[in-house]
Each structure stands twice: as structure tokens, then as C-alpha cells.
XYZ file of C-alpha atoms in Angstrom:
170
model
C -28.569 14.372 -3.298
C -28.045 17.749 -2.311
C -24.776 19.439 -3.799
C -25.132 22.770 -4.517
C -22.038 23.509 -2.584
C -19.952 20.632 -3.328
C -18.394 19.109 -6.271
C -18.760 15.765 -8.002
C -15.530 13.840 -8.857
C -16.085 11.228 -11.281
C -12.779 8.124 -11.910
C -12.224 5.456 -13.539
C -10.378 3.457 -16.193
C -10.694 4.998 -20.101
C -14.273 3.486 -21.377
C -16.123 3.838 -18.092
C -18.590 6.199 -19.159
C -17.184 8.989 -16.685
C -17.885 11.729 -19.654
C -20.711 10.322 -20.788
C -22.171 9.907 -17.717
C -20.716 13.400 -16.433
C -22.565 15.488 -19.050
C -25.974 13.842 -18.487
C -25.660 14.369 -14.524
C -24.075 17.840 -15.082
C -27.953 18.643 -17.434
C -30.121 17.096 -14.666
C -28.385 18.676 -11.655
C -27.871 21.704 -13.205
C -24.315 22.121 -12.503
C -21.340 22.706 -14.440
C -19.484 20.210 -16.439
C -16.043 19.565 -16.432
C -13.959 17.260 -18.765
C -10.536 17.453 -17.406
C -8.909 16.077 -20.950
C -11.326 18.022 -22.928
C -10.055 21.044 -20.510
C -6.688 20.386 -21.304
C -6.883 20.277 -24.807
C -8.371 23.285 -25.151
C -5.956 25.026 -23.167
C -3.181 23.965 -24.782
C -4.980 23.829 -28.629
C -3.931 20.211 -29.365
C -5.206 17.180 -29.143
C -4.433 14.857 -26.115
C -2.080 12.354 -28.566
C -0.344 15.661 -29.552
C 0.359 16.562 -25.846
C 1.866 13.217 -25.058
C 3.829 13.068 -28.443
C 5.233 16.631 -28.217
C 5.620 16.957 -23.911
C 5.216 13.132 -22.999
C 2.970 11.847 -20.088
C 5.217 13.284 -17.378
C 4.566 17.032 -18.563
C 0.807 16.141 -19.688
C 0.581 14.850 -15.710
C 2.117 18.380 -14.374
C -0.727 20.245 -16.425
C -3.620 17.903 -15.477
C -2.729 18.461 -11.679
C -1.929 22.469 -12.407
C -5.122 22.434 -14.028
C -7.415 20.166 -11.443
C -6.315 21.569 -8.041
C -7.375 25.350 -9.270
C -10.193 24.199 -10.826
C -11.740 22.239 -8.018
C -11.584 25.153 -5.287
C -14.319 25.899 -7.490
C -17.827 24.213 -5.903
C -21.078 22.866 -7.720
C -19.183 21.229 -10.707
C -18.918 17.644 -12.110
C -15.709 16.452 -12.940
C -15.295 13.973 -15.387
C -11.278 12.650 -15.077
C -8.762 11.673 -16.355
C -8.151 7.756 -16.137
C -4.550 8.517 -14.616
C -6.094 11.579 -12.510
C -5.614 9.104 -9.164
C -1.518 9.058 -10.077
C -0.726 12.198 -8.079
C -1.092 12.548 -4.470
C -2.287 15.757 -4.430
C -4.796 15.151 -7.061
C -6.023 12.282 -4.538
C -6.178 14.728 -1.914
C -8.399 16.763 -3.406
C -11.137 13.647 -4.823
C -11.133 13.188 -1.108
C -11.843 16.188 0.529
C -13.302 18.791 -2.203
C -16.329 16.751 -3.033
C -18.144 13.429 -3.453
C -16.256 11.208 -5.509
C -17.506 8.437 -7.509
C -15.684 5.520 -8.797
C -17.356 4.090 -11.968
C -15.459 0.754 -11.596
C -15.303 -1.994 -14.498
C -13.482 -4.753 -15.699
C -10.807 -4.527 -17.930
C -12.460 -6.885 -19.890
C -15.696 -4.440 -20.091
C -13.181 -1.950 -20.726
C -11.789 -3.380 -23.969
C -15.322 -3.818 -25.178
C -16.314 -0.030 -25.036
C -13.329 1.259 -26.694
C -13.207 1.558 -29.962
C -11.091 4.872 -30.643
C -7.455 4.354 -28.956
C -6.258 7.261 -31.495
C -8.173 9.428 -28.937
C -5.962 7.741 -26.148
C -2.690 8.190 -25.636
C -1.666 5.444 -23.300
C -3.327 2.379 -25.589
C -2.149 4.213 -29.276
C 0.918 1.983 -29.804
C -0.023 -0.994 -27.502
C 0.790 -4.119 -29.649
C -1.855 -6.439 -27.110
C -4.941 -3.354 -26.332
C -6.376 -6.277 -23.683
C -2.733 -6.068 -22.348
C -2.070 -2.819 -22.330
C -6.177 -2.135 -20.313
C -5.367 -4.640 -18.206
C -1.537 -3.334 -17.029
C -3.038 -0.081 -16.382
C -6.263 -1.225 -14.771
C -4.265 -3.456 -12.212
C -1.677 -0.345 -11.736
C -4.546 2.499 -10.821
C -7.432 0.054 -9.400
C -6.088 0.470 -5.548
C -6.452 4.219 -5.923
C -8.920 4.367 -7.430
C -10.953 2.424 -4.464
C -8.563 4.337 -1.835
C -10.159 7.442 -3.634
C -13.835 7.190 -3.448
C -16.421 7.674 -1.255
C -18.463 5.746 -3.582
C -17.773 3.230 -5.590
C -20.370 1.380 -8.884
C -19.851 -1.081 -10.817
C -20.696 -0.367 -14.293
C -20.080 -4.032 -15.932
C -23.919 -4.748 -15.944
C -25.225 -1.033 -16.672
C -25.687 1.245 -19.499
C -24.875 5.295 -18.805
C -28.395 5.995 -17.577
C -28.565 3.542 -14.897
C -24.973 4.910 -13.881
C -26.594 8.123 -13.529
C -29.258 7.252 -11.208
C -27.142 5.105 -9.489
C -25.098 8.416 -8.115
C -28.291 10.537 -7.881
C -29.593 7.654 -5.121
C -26.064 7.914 -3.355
């Protein structure tokens, strides 16, 4: 895959390895790596539960798209995203036409079995049913998420390295 010139746009659900995955690709392709959250938190110097408690998800949504559209007239990165990246239009707009994106699909019930830290997210912190809760958002953001990509794996039967060379063969 040649992509010196373009960027890599990697979405899913919460627990579907897009970081993980992201910083290993970002090594071996030599290009730079971008966390969106990570990104955010550091910008802001809080923690993403902080964000949502003190601004709530509506204002944490205006910075992730403030924050994505500049950064992705960049080229030659990897974007790991947000899970609710695919919410905003624009935001789609650009996973469409600024790069190759990749949706690193799974099954909600996958889902719930990689994550173990909900402190670290927001939108599964308070959820009284976590299976629920994954599976709510899952069916909410699954549409856009295939609307989204030019490429979409399915990471149910995988571990992060065969992720990886499943998007270096695309």
C-alpha cells in the first residue's frame, strides 16, 4: 500500500483495537500517529470523563470535529478515532475523501469482551446494563460507520496483528 501522500482513517466501536492497531501501523509505515481522544485530552489537560462531566458530549463533539477537520488537511498520518467520530457530517466527509478509511468492525458482543476500563469511557461510565449500553450505541453508529469506509474488517476472529496486515494487503 502506497500512502505517502494520503492519510489513514481508522473507526469503529470503543474496544476495536483502532489505537492499538493505529500505533503498530503508524511504526511499520513510518507515518505519524494520531489518537484523536488522546489529542483531545491533551489539548484541553483533562481526561476524556472530565471533558464530558465538565462540557458534556455536545461540546466534547464541537472540539473533536474542530480538532479532526484541521488536522486531517494534514497527509501521511494514521488516525485512530473516536468511536462517535462518524456522528458529524462533516467529520464523514472528510473519512471519505481525505484518505483511506478503514472500518475495524465487531460485534457488540466482541466489544463487551475487550473492555475492561469504562472509567476511561465516557459514554459506558454510568451504564447500569454495559452489554446494553455497547449494544445501543453499536446499532446507532454501525450504518455510518459502513457508509464511511472504503474498507471494511471484521475483527471478531483476529488479534491486533492480523488487523494490521489485514490493512497493509488492502
Amino acid at each position: 500500500m502506497t500512502t505517502s501522500n494520503k492519510n489513514l482513517f481508522l473507526i469503529g466501536m470503543m474496544g476495536s483495537w483502532k489505537s492499538t492497531v493505529g500505533r503498530e501501523l503508524s511504526k511499520v509505515m513510518d507515518m505519524e500517529f494520531v489518537d484523536t481522544d488522546d489529542a483531545i485530552e491533551e489539548i484541553n489537560e483533562m481526561k476524556m470523563a472530565d471533558i464530558f462531566k465538565e462540557f458534556g458530549e455536545k461540546r466534547f463533539r464541537e472540539m473533536e470535529k474542530a480538532f479532526f477537520i484541521e488536522k486531517a488537511k494534514q497527509s501521511g498520518q494514521i488516525f485512530s478515532t473516536g468511536g462517535g467520530i462518524v456522528l458529524e457530517e462533516e467529520n464523514r466527509k472528510v473519512l471519505q475523501n481525505n484518505g483511506i478509511c478503514f472500518f475495524l468492525d465487531a460485534s457488540h458482543q466482541t466489544l463487551f469482551g475487550r473492555i475492561h476500563n469504562t472509567t476511561k469511557r465516557p459514554l459506558l461510565t454510568n451504564s447500569e446494563n454495559l452489554e446494553d449500553r455497547l449494544q445501543s450505541i453499536w446499532n446507532d453508529r454501525n450504518e455510518l460507520y459502513k457508509n464511511c469506509a472504503h474498507h471494511v474488517i471484521m475483527t471478531d476472529d483476529l488479534d491486533p496483528p492480523q488487523v494490521l496486515d489485514e490493512i497493509r494487503i488492502k
